[in-house]
Coordinates of C-alpha atoms in Angstrom, one line a residue:
M1 CA 54.9 -35.4 49.8
T2 CA 51.8 -37.4 50.4
R3 CA 52.5 -41.0 50.9
L4 CA 50.8 -43.3 48.4
R5 CA 49.2 -46.6 49.1
R6 CA 49.0 -49.5 46.5
K7 CA 45.6 -50.5 47.5
R8 CA 42.8 -48.9 49.6
P9 CA 39.5 -50.2 50.7
P10 CA 36.7 -49.8 48.2
D11 CA 34.7 -47.5 50.5
A12 CA 37.5 -45.3 51.5
P13 CA 37.4 -41.7 50.1
A14 CA 39.8 -40.9 47.3
P15 CA 42.8 -38.8 48.5
V16 CA 43.0 -35.2 47.3
L17 CA 46.2 -33.7 45.9
T18 CA 47.1 -30.9 48.2
A19 CA 50.8 -30.5 47.6
L20 CA 52.9 -31.1 44.6
P21 CA 56.4 -32.7 44.8
S22 CA 59.2 -30.1 44.0
S23 CA 62.0 -32.6 43.2
R24 CA 62.9 -33.0 39.5
A25 CA 63.7 -36.4 37.8
A26 CA 67.4 -36.7 36.9
G27 CA 66.7 -38.0 33.4
T28 CA 64.6 -36.4 30.7
R29 CA 62.0 -38.1 28.7
K30 CA 63.3 -37.6 25.2
A31 CA 61.1 -40.1 23.7
G32 CA 57.9 -38.1 24.6
F33 CA 59.1 -35.1 22.6
A34 CA 60.1 -37.0 19.5
D35 CA 56.5 -37.1 18.2
Q36 CA 56.9 -34.5 15.6
A37 CA 53.6 -35.2 14.0
A38 CA 51.7 -34.5 17.3
W39 CA 53.6 -31.2 17.6
A40 CA 52.6 -30.3 14.0
R41 CA 49.0 -31.1 14.8
L42 CA 49.0 -29.1 17.9
T43 CA 50.6 -25.9 16.4
G44 CA 48.4 -26.2 13.3
A45 CA 45.1 -26.5 15.1
E46 CA 43.0 -23.5 14.9
T47 CA 41.1 -24.2 18.1
V48 CA 41.7 -25.9 21.3
E49 CA 39.2 -28.6 20.6
A50 CA 41.0 -29.4 17.3
G51 CA 44.3 -30.0 19.0
L52 CA 43.0 -31.9 22.1
G53 CA 44.2 -35.2 20.8
A54 CA 47.6 -33.9 19.9
W55 CA 48.1 -32.2 23.2
L56 CA 47.0 -35.3 25.1
A57 CA 49.5 -37.5 23.1
L58 CA 52.4 -35.1 23.9
Q59 CA 51.4 -35.0 27.6
C60 CA 51.4 -38.8 27.7
A61 CA 54.8 -38.9 26.0
A62 CA 56.2 -36.2 28.4
I63 CA 55.0 -38.1 31.5
G64 CA 56.0 -41.6 30.5
G65 CA 54.6 -44.8 31.7
V66 CA 51.0 -43.7 30.7
T67 CA 48.7 -46.5 29.9
A68 CA 45.5 -44.5 29.3
A69 CA 44.4 -40.8 29.4
M70 CA 41.5 -38.7 28.7
V71 CA 40.8 -34.9 28.5
M72 CA 37.2 -33.5 28.5
L73 CA 36.2 -29.9 28.1
E74 CA 32.8 -28.3 29.1
G75 CA 30.6 -28.1 26.2
D76 CA 27.4 -29.6 24.7
I77 CA 25.9 -32.0 27.3
S78 CA 25.2 -34.6 24.7
A79 CA 28.6 -34.6 23.2
P80 CA 31.3 -32.6 25.2
P81 CA 34.6 -32.1 23.4
R82 CA 37.0 -34.7 24.5
A83 CA 40.0 -36.9 23.5
V84 CA 41.2 -40.3 24.6
W85 CA 44.7 -41.8 24.5
P86 CA 45.6 -44.1 23.0
E87 CA 43.0 -43.7 20.3
G88 CA 40.0 -46.2 20.7
A89 CA 40.9 -46.9 24.3
E90 CA 38.1 -47.6 26.8
A91 CA 37.4 -44.3 28.7
V92 CA 34.8 -45.6 31.2
P93 CA 37.4 -46.6 34.0
L94 CA 38.8 -43.0 33.8
L95 CA 35.5 -41.2 34.1
P96 CA 34.9 -41.5 37.9
T97 CA 38.3 -39.9 38.7
L98 CA 37.8 -37.2 36.1
E99 CA 34.4 -36.3 37.5
A100 CA 35.8 -36.2 41.1
A101 CA 38.4 -33.7 39.9
R102 CA 35.7 -31.6 38.2
A103 CA 33.5 -31.7 41.3
R104 CA 36.0 -30.9 43.9
Q105 CA 37.9 -28.5 41.7
R106 CA 41.2 -29.8 42.9
G107 CA 43.8 -32.3 41.8
V108 CA 42.9 -36.0 42.7
L109 CA 45.3 -38.9 43.1
E110 CA 43.9 -42.4 43.3
D111 CA 45.0 -46.0 43.0
G112 CA 44.4 -47.6 39.5
P113 CA 41.9 -50.2 38.7
D114 CA 42.5 -53.3 40.7
G115 CA 45.3 -51.6 42.6
V116 CA 47.5 -51.4 39.5
G117 CA 49.2 -48.0 38.9
H118 CA 47.7 -44.7 39.7
L119 CA 45.0 -42.3 38.4
I120 CA 46.0 -38.6 38.4
A121 CA 43.3 -36.0 37.5
F122 CA 43.6 -32.2 37.4
P123 CA 40.7 -29.7 36.6
I124 CA 41.0 -26.8 34.2
L125 CA 40.0 -23.8 36.3
F126 CA 39.1 -20.2 35.5
G127 CA 38.7 -18.7 38.8
D128 CA 35.6 -20.6 40.4
T129 CA 34.6 -22.0 37.0
C130 CA 35.7 -25.4 35.8
A131 CA 36.3 -25.6 32.1
G132 CA 37.1 -29.3 32.0
A133 CA 39.5 -31.9 33.4
V134 CA 42.4 -34.2 32.5
V135 CA 42.9 -37.7 33.8
V136 CA 45.8 -40.1 33.1
Q137 CA 46.5 -43.7 34.2
V138 CA 50.3 -44.4 34.9
E139 CA 52.1 -47.5 35.8
A140 CA 53.3 -48.1 39.3
Q141 CA 56.1 -45.6 40.0
S142 CA 58.4 -44.5 42.8
P143 CA 57.3 -41.5 44.7
D144 CA 59.9 -39.2 43.0
A145 CA 58.8 -40.4 39.5
L146 CA 55.1 -39.9 40.6
G147 CA 55.8 -36.4 41.7
L148 CA 57.4 -35.6 38.4
S149 CA 54.4 -37.0 36.6
L150 CA 52.0 -34.9 38.8
R151 CA 54.0 -31.7 38.1
Q152 CA 54.3 -32.4 34.3
L153 CA 50.5 -32.9 34.2
Q154 CA 49.9 -29.8 36.1
W155 CA 52.2 -27.8 33.8
G156 CA 50.4 -29.2 30.8
V157 CA 47.0 -28.3 32.3
A158 CA 48.3 -24.7 32.9
W159 CA 49.3 -24.5 29.3
L160 CA 45.9 -25.7 28.2
R161 CA 44.1 -23.2 30.5
E162 CA 46.1 -20.4 29.1
R163 CA 45.3 -21.5 25.6
L164 CA 41.6 -21.7 26.3
A165 CA 41.8 -18.2 27.9
S166 CA 43.4 -16.7 25.0
E167 CA 40.9 -18.4 22.6
H168 CA 38.1 -17.0 24.8
L169 CA 39.6 -13.6 24.8
A170 CA 39.9 -13.7 20.9
R171 CA 36.3 -15.0 20.7
S172 CA 35.1 -12.1 23.0
R173 CA 37.0 -9.6 20.9
S174 CA 35.5 -11.0 17.7
E175 CA 32.0 -10.9 19.2
E176 CA 32.5 -7.4 20.3
A177 CA 33.7 -6.3 16.8
A178 CA 30.7 -8.1 15.4
G179 CA 28.4 -6.2 17.8
R180 CA 29.9 -2.9 16.7
V181 CA 29.4 -3.8 13.1
L182 CA 25.8 -4.8 13.9
L183 CA 25.1 -1.6 15.6
D184 CA 26.6 0.5 12.9
L185 CA 24.4 -1.5 10.3
L186 CA 21.2 -1.0 12.4
A187 CA 22.0 2.7 12.7
A188 CA 22.4 3.0 8.9
G189 CA 19.2 1.1 8.3
L190 CA 16.9 2.7 11.0
E191 CA 17.9 6.3 10.5
P192 CA 16.4 6.9 7.0
V193 CA 12.6 7.1 6.6
R194 CA 12.3 5.5 3.2
F195 CA 13.0 1.9 2.5
K196 CA 15.3 2.3 -0.3
D197 CA 17.4 4.9 1.5
S198 CA 17.7 2.3 4.4
A199 CA 18.8 -0.5 2.1
R200 CA 21.3 1.7 0.4
G201 CA 22.8 2.9 3.7
I202 CA 23.2 -0.8 4.8
A203 CA 24.8 -1.7 1.5
I204 CA 27.4 1.2 1.7
E205 CA 28.2 0.3 5.4
L206 CA 28.7 -3.3 4.5
A207 CA 31.0 -2.4 1.5
H208 CA 33.0 -0.3 3.8
R209 CA 33.3 -2.7 6.7
F210 CA 34.2 -5.8 4.5
S211 CA 36.3 -4.0 1.8
C212 CA 33.8 -4.9 -0.9
E213 CA 33.8 -3.4 -4.4
R214 CA 30.1 -3.7 -4.6
V215 CA 27.3 -4.8 -2.1
S216 CA 23.8 -5.4 -3.4
I217 CA 20.6 -6.0 -1.4
G218 CA 17.5 -7.8 -3.0
M219 CA 14.0 -8.5 -1.6
V220 CA 11.7 -11.3 -2.5
R221 CA 8.9 -10.2 -4.8
G222 CA 6.7 -13.1 -5.9
M223 CA 8.8 -15.9 -7.1
H224 CA 12.0 -13.9 -7.7
V225 CA 14.4 -11.6 -5.8
E226 CA 14.4 -8.0 -7.0
V227 CA 17.5 -5.9 -6.4
V228 CA 16.5 -2.7 -4.4
A229 CA 19.9 -1.3 -3.5
I230 CA 23.4 -1.2 -4.7
S231 CA 26.2 0.4 -2.8
H232 CA 27.4 3.7 -4.1
S233 CA 24.6 3.7 -6.8
A234 CA 21.8 6.1 -6.1
S235 CA 19.8 4.8 -9.1
F236 CA 19.9 2.0 -11.5
G237 CA 17.5 0.4 -14.1
K238 CA 15.8 -2.9 -13.4
D239 CA 16.6 -4.0 -17.0
M240 CA 20.4 -3.5 -16.7
N241 CA 22.4 -6.7 -17.2
L242 CA 24.2 -6.3 -13.9
V243 CA 20.9 -5.9 -12.0
R244 CA 19.4 -8.9 -13.7
M245 CA 22.5 -11.1 -13.0
L246 CA 22.6 -10.0 -9.3
G247 CA 18.9 -11.0 -9.0
E248 CA 19.6 -14.4 -10.5
A249 CA 22.5 -15.0 -8.1
M250 CA 20.3 -14.1 -5.2
D251 CA 17.6 -16.4 -6.5
E252 CA 20.1 -19.2 -6.7
A253 CA 21.0 -18.7 -2.9
V254 CA 17.4 -18.3 -1.9
D255 CA 16.1 -21.3 -3.8
Q256 CA 18.8 -23.5 -2.3
R257 CA 18.2 -22.0 1.2
A258 CA 21.9 -21.7 1.7
L259 CA 24.9 -19.4 1.8
I260 CA 26.8 -19.5 -1.6
S261 CA 30.4 -18.2 -2.0
W262 CA 32.6 -17.9 -5.1
P263 CA 35.3 -19.4 -5.6
A264 CA 33.2 -22.5 -4.7
R265 CA 34.7 -25.2 -2.5
P266 CA 35.8 -28.3 -4.3
D267 CA 33.7 -30.6 -2.3
G268 CA 30.6 -28.2 -2.5
R269 CA 27.3 -29.6 -3.5
L270 CA 25.5 -26.3 -4.2
A271 CA 24.8 -25.0 -7.7
V272 CA 26.9 -21.9 -8.3
R273 CA 26.4 -21.3 -12.0
M274 CA 24.8 -17.8 -11.6
H275 CA 27.6 -16.7 -9.4
E276 CA 30.2 -17.9 -11.9
Q277 CA 28.4 -15.9 -14.6
L278 CA 28.3 -12.8 -12.5
I279 CA 32.0 -13.0 -11.6
R280 CA 33.0 -13.6 -15.2
A281 CA 30.8 -10.8 -16.6
H282 CA 31.7 -8.0 -14.3
G283 CA 35.3 -8.7 -13.4
S284 CA 35.1 -9.4 -9.7
R285 CA 37.3 -12.1 -8.1
S286 CA 35.1 -13.4 -5.2
A287 CA 31.5 -13.2 -4.2
L288 CA 29.3 -14.1 -1.3
T289 CA 25.5 -14.2 -1.2
I290 CA 23.7 -14.6 2.1
P291 CA 19.9 -15.2 2.3
M292 CA 18.0 -13.2 4.8
P293 CA 15.8 -15.6 6.8
L294 CA 12.6 -14.4 8.5
R295 CA 10.0 -16.7 10.2
D296 CA 9.6 -19.8 7.8
G297 CA 11.1 -18.4 4.7
F298 CA 13.5 -15.7 3.2
V299 CA 12.6 -12.1 2.6
G300 CA 15.7 -11.3 0.5
A301 CA 19.5 -11.7 0.1
I302 CA 22.7 -9.8 0.3
T303 CA 25.5 -10.2 -2.3
L304 CA 29.0 -9.0 -1.5
E305 CA 31.7 -8.8 -4.3
R306 CA 35.4 -8.2 -4.1
S307 CA 37.9 -7.5 -6.9
S308 CA 40.9 -8.5 -4.8
L309 CA 42.3 -12.0 -4.5
A310 CA 41.4 -12.2 -0.9
P311 CA 38.3 -14.5 -0.6
F312 CA 35.7 -14.4 2.1
T313 CA 36.8 -16.5 5.0
P314 CA 34.5 -18.9 7.0
D315 CA 34.6 -16.3 9.9
H316 CA 33.4 -13.6 7.3
A317 CA 30.5 -16.0 6.3
R318 CA 29.4 -16.6 9.9
L319 CA 29.5 -13.0 10.8
L320 CA 27.6 -12.0 7.7
D321 CA 25.1 -14.8 8.2
M322 CA 24.4 -13.5 11.7
L323 CA 24.1 -9.8 10.4
A324 CA 21.7 -10.9 7.6
T325 CA 19.5 -12.7 10.2
V326 CA 19.3 -9.5 12.3
L327 CA 18.8 -7.2 9.3
A328 CA 16.1 -9.2 7.7
P329 CA 13.2 -8.0 10.1
V330 CA 14.4 -4.4 10.0
L331 CA 14.4 -4.4 6.1
D332 CA 11.1 -6.2 5.8
D333 CA 9.5 -3.9 8.3
K334 CA 10.8 -0.8 6.3
R335 CA 9.6 -2.3 3.1
L336 CA 6.1 -3.0 4.4
N337 CA 5.7 0.5 6.0
D338 CA 6.9 2.2 2.9
R339 CA 4.1 0.8 0.7
L340 CA 1.1 2.9 -0.6
L341 CA -2.1 2.6 1.4
V342 CA -3.8 0.9 -1.6
I343 CA -1.0 -1.8 -1.9
K344 CA -1.2 -2.3 1.8
A345 CA -4.9 -2.9 1.6
R346 CA -4.5 -5.2 -1.3
D347 CA -1.7 -7.2 0.4
A348 CA -3.7 -7.5 3.6
L349 CA -6.7 -8.8 1.6
V350 CA -4.5 -11.3 -0.3
E351 CA -2.9 -12.5 2.9
Q352 CA -6.3 -13.0 4.6
V353 CA -7.6 -14.9 1.6
S354 CA -4.6 -17.1 1.5
R355 CA -5.0 -17.9 5.1
L356 CA -8.6 -18.7 4.5
F357 CA -8.1 -21.0 1.6
G358 CA -4.6 -22.2 2.4
P359 CA -3.3 -24.8 4.8
R360 CA -3.7 -24.5 8.7
H361 CA -5.8 -21.8 10.2
A362 CA -8.6 -24.4 11.0
V363 CA -10.4 -21.9 13.4
R364 CA -10.5 -19.2 10.8
K365 CA -11.9 -21.5 8.2
A366 CA -14.6 -22.8 10.7
V367 CA -15.6 -19.2 11.5
A368 CA -15.8 -18.3 7.9
A369 CA -17.9 -21.4 7.1
G370 CA -20.2 -20.6 10.0
A371 CA -20.6 -17.0 8.7
V372 CA -21.4 -18.2 5.2
L373 CA -24.0 -20.6 6.6
L374 CA -25.6 -17.9 8.7
V375 CA -25.8 -15.6 5.7
V376 CA -27.5 -18.3 3.6
V377 CA -30.0 -19.0 6.4
F378 CA -30.8 -15.3 7.0
A379 CA -31.2 -14.7 3.2
F380 CA -34.1 -17.2 3.1
W381 CA -35.6 -16.7 6.7
H382 CA -38.4 -14.3 6.9
Q383 CA -39.5 -12.3 9.9
T384 CA -41.7 -9.3 10.6
Y385 CA -40.3 -6.0 9.4
R386 CA -40.9 -3.2 11.9
V387 CA -40.3 0.5 11.6
S388 CA -38.8 2.0 14.8
A389 CA -39.3 5.6 15.8
D390 CA -39.0 7.8 18.8
A391 CA -42.4 8.5 20.4
Q392 CA -43.9 11.0 22.7
V393 CA -47.4 10.9 24.5
E394 CA -49.6 14.0 24.1
G395 CA -53.2 14.6 25.2
Q396 CA -55.9 14.5 22.5
M397 CA -57.1 18.0 23.6
Q398 CA -54.8 20.5 25.1
R399 CA -56.0 24.0 26.4
A400 CA -53.5 27.0 26.6
M401 CA -54.3 29.5 29.5
T402 CA -53.2 32.8 28.3
V403 CA -53.1 36.4 29.8
S404 CA -56.1 38.5 28.6
F405 CA -54.4 41.9 29.4
D406 CA -51.1 43.4 30.4
G407 CA -50.4 43.4 34.0
F408 CA -48.5 41.9 36.9
L409 CA -48.8 38.3 38.3
R410 CA -50.3 38.4 41.9
E411 CA -50.2 34.7 42.7
A412 CA -49.7 31.3 41.0
P413 CA -50.5 28.4 43.2
A414 CA -50.5 25.7 40.5
R415 CA -47.5 24.4 38.6
A416 CA -46.8 21.8 35.9
G417 CA -47.5 18.3 36.9
D418 CA -50.5 19.2 39.2
T419 CA -53.8 17.5 38.8
V420 CA -56.5 20.1 38.8
R421 CA -60.3 20.0 38.7
E422 CA -62.6 22.3 36.7
G423 CA -62.7 25.7 38.3
D424 CA -59.5 25.5 40.4
L425 CA -57.4 28.7 40.5
L426 CA -54.3 28.4 38.5
A427 CA -53.0 32.0 38.7
S428 CA -54.4 35.5 39.2
L429 CA -53.3 39.0 38.0
D430 CA -53.1 42.2 40.1
D431 CA -56.5 43.9 39.5
R432 CA -56.1 46.9 41.8
E433 CA -56.0 49.4 39.0
L434 CA -59.0 47.9 37.4
V435 CA -61.0 48.2 40.7
L436 CA -60.0 51.9 40.9
E437 CA -61.0 52.4 37.3
R438 CA -64.3 50.8 37.8
L439 CA -64.9 53.0 41.0
R440 CA -64.1 56.2 38.8
W441 CA -66.6 55.1 36.1
A442 CA -69.2 54.3 38.8
T443 CA -68.8 57.8 40.4
E444 CA -69.0 59.3 36.9
R445 CA -72.2 57.4 36.2
Q446 CA -73.7 58.6 39.5
R447 CA -72.8 62.2 38.6
R448 CA -74.4 61.9 35.2
A449 CA -77.5 60.4 36.8
F450 CA -78.0 63.5 38.9
E451 CA -77.6 65.6 35.9
Y452 CA -80.1 63.6 34.0
E453 CA -82.7 64.2 36.8
R454 CA -82.0 67.9 36.8
A455 CA -82.3 68.1 33.0
L456 CA -85.5 66.0 33.2
S457 CA -87.0 68.5 35.7
E458 CA -86.1 71.4 33.4
R459 CA -87.6 69.5 30.4
N460 CA -84.3 70.1 28.4
R461 CA -84.6 67.5 25.7
G462 CA -81.2 68.1 24.1
E463 CA -79.3 67.9 27.3
L464 CA -81.3 64.7 28.2
R465 CA -80.0 63.1 25.1
L466 CA -76.5 64.1 25.8
I467 CA -76.5 62.9 29.3
T468 CA -78.2 59.6 28.4
N469 CA -75.3 58.9 26.0
Q470 CA -72.8 59.7 28.6
I471 CA -74.6 57.3 31.1
E472 CA -74.6 54.5 28.6
Q473 CA -70.9 55.0 28.0
A474 CA -70.1 54.8 31.7
D475 CA -72.1 51.6 31.9
A476 CA -70.1 50.1 29.0
Q477 CA -66.9 50.9 30.7
I478 CA -68.0 49.5 33.9
Q479 CA -69.0 46.2 32.1
L480 CA -65.7 46.1 30.4
I481 CA -63.8 46.6 33.5
D482 CA -65.9 43.9 35.2
A483 CA -65.1 41.5 32.5
Q484 CA -61.3 42.2 32.8
I485 CA -61.5 41.8 36.5
A486 CA -63.2 38.4 36.0
R487 CA -60.5 37.4 33.4
A488 CA -57.7 38.3 36.0
R489 CA -58.4 34.9 37.5
L490 CA -57.1 32.0 35.5
T491 CA -59.1 28.8 36.4
A492 CA -58.9 25.2 35.1
P493 CA -61.4 24.7 32.1
F494 CA -61.9 21.1 32.9
D495 CA -60.5 18.2 35.0
G496 CA -57.0 17.4 33.8
L497 CA -53.3 17.7 34.2
L498 CA -51.1 20.8 34.0
V499 CA -48.7 20.0 31.2
S500 CA -46.5 23.1 31.4
G501 CA -46.2 26.2 33.4
D502 CA -44.5 27.1 36.7
H503 CA -44.6 30.7 37.9
S504 CA -44.4 30.3 41.6
Q505 CA -41.0 32.1 41.5
S506 CA -42.3 34.9 39.2
I507 CA -44.8 36.6 41.6
G508 CA -45.0 40.3 40.8
A509 CA -43.4 39.8 37.3
A510 CA -45.0 41.6 34.3
V511 CA -47.0 39.6 31.9
Q512 CA -48.2 40.6 28.4
R513 CA -51.6 40.1 26.7
G514 CA -51.6 36.7 24.9
Q515 CA -48.7 35.2 26.9
V516 CA -49.2 31.4 27.7
L517 CA -49.0 30.7 31.4
F518 CA -50.3 27.1 31.5
E519 CA -51.2 24.2 29.3
V520 CA -53.9 21.8 30.5
A521 CA -54.5 18.4 29.1
P522 CA -57.4 16.1 30.2
N523 CA -56.8 13.0 32.3
S524 CA -58.0 10.7 29.6
G525 CA -57.8 10.6 25.8
Y526 CA -54.1 10.4 24.8
R527 CA -52.3 10.2 21.3
V528 CA -48.9 9.0 20.4
V529 CA -46.8 11.2 18.2
L530 CA -44.0 9.3 16.3
S531 CA -40.9 11.0 14.6
V532 CA -40.3 8.7 11.7
D533 CA -37.2 8.9 9.6
E534 CA -37.8 9.9 6.0
A535 CA -36.2 6.8 4.7
Q536 CA -38.9 4.6 6.3
V537 CA -42.0 6.9 6.2
T538 CA -43.1 5.4 2.9
D539 CA -43.5 2.0 4.5
L540 CA -46.2 3.2 6.9
K541 CA -49.9 3.4 6.2
E542 CA -53.0 4.4 8.3
G543 CA -54.4 1.5 10.1
Q544 CA -51.0 -0.4 10.8
T545 CA -50.4 -1.5 14.4
G546 CA -47.4 -1.9 16.6
Q547 CA -46.0 -1.6 20.1
L548 CA -45.1 1.2 22.3
L549 CA -42.5 1.1 25.0
L550 CA -42.1 4.1 27.3
A551 CA -39.0 5.0 29.4
A552 CA -41.1 5.5 32.4
L553 CA -42.7 2.1 32.1
P554 CA -40.0 -0.3 30.6
G555 CA -41.7 -3.3 31.8
D556 CA -44.9 -2.9 29.8
S557 CA -45.6 -2.5 26.1
F558 CA -48.8 -0.9 24.9
P559 CA -50.6 -1.5 21.5
V560 CA -50.9 1.5 19.1
E561 CA -52.5 2.1 15.8
I562 CA -51.6 4.8 13.1
T563 CA -54.3 7.3 12.6
R564 CA -52.6 10.0 10.6
I565 CA -49.3 10.6 8.6
T566 CA -48.4 14.3 8.3
P567 CA -46.7 14.9 4.9
V568 CA -44.5 17.6 6.3
A569 CA -40.8 16.9 7.2
K570 CA -39.0 18.4 10.1
A571 CA -35.2 18.7 10.7
E572 CA -34.4 17.0 14.0
E573 CA -31.0 16.0 15.4
G574 CA -29.4 16.1 11.9
R575 CA -32.1 14.2 10.0
N576 CA -35.5 14.6 8.5
T577 CA -38.4 13.2 10.3
F578 CA -42.2 13.1 9.7
R579 CA -44.9 13.5 12.2
V580 CA -47.1 10.4 12.5
E581 CA -49.9 10.2 14.9
A582 CA -51.2 7.0 16.6
R583 CA -53.8 6.2 19.1
L584 CA -53.7 3.9 22.0
L585 CA -55.7 0.6 21.8
G586 CA -55.6 -0.3 25.4
S587 CA -55.9 1.2 28.8
A588 CA -54.0 4.5 29.4
E589 CA -54.4 5.0 33.2
A590 CA -50.6 5.0 33.7
F591 CA -50.0 7.5 30.9
R592 CA -49.0 11.1 31.4
P593 CA -48.6 13.8 28.7
G594 CA -44.8 14.3 27.9
M595 CA -43.8 10.6 28.4
R596 CA -41.2 9.5 25.7
G597 CA -40.3 6.1 24.4
V598 CA -39.8 4.0 21.2
A599 CA -42.5 2.6 19.0
K600 CA -42.3 -0.3 16.6
I601 CA -44.9 -0.4 13.8
E602 CA -45.3 -3.8 12.1
V603 CA -45.2 -3.5 8.3
D604 CA -45.1 -7.0 6.7
Q605 CA -42.9 -10.2 6.5
R606 CA -39.6 -9.8 4.8
R607 CA -36.2 -11.6 4.5
T608 CA -34.0 -11.2 7.6
L609 CA -30.9 -10.3 5.7
W610 CA -32.8 -7.6 3.8
I611 CA -34.0 -6.2 7.1
W612 CA -30.5 -6.1 8.5
T613 CA -28.9 -4.6 5.5
R614 CA -31.6 -2.2 4.2
S615 CA -30.0 0.9 5.7
L616 CA -26.5 0.1 4.4
V617 CA -27.8 -0.8 0.9
D618 CA -29.8 2.5 0.8
W619 CA -26.8 4.6 1.9
L620 CA -24.6 2.9 -0.7
R621 CA -27.1 3.6 -3.5
L622 CA -27.4 7.2 -2.5
S623 CA -23.6 7.6 -2.3
L624 CA -23.0 6.0 -5.7
W625 CA -25.7 8.1 -7.2
R626 CA -24.1 11.2 -5.8
W627 CA -20.7 10.5 -6.9
M628 CA -21.2 8.6 -10.3
P629 CA -21.1 10.9 -13.3

């Protein structure tokens, strides 16, 4: 046994209890066990915290010679559960020793304040976890009596630890059972697709779990709660007396933002008139209504009714309150998803309007005010109205080089994009057959000439006339073949640019009479062709000017003027367009036929808002005209 000292220096460390005395005191402390009131309070306490004071009083009576004692359990930092004996005693002198036992997780024995008596402290340990500590201050005692005090306190701490362990085990089992109930309820609510089926499934599961005659679920609609599901009732009318009274009972709980039970507590301050009417009208013995909280309000309520005399206990109320908190977002989400699209759109609009004109949401209000201000400004602000259209550059004069007779391509040195001068060879056809044909007709004419001289010498006038006709026919054939040989060479008619045509890979290919091989445009004199949408062509007139921006020259814009509006529509890319021709007002040295871009023709000054919404308004007018009777 550790030898005790009456006094120790203030800076000396507190001795740690490493061994407990094994001797037993001869006498018993019958006076400590005579406190029947303390025993009654201890055995009647539902929790350890409620019986801490009685337990500490019994320990002090059992130890004997105790002048002060305190027990403290781990709990809320601001107000941990604790008890002090005697009641109202000063606990500050005991705190250092109690904290030392908690920190070291071992028993601690120290001299009392001013060297009078002893301080004994034991921690309440669960493995490596400290659940609290007990400290007592005893009068000066002999070593044997002090050993008995140590042992008695250690036994008392063991009993307290076991009681805490059993209470923790019971709480764990209760939470586990609550978790199973919650999982079953979530399964019953999430499995059905429709909202009412989910609510009915939850109501049936609650009635089964809590032995209820009837369980009703209601959702907030406007200013009142509307009953949406009743256990074991597939359908019910909204005008039924039972449904009406259930809704009023749920309103009573939601309006007071509190859980309401019947029979009501004698000291209760909540209004329970609707619950009383419900119980008396429909024969139930007890009822419990739990509001379902969500965010800053309540989305509904759950009412449970029993026909037996067993009321709903506080444990039932706590469990059901937790279940209602978890089920609230599930039911609300099911209800929102089960609405019609029209109702969803209406509710979304109402919500946005309420946010816009209700409290808070300052950023939304500022953005809306700015948008309204911009609309007002643009409604009176005028700017130039322009018609935009796709544009393409073409030459004012464009010559097509065609094949004059059926044949074969012999050479084609030119291709699209080449700049040519007047007389340059573009392509030539194979003329060998024509040359042979000309030689045949030349030989034939020579033979007829010999026959003509012979007939002339014989003075045969009839034969002379026949031969003369044959000679003229041969001359005509020779002239025709010479013209065809000349047309076998395709040359540039003027200085310009080859717009189309590339037959360098088609040498020897057959060509037909009238086939276009090349298109030539002059180097100067261009026109711009606009493809104007039919909805805007009526805004254009000849003589209007604008700007042209080409994809090949994005850094420069060129002035143009409308010269002709063709009154013929053409389907292009899913829309009707009109061909509008314009001429360039400036230099066109950088232009080439075939360039594409965008042209904007200035019409007049109009309101900015009208310019931006013109297309939408026209589309709406046309759609309404199409669908209206």
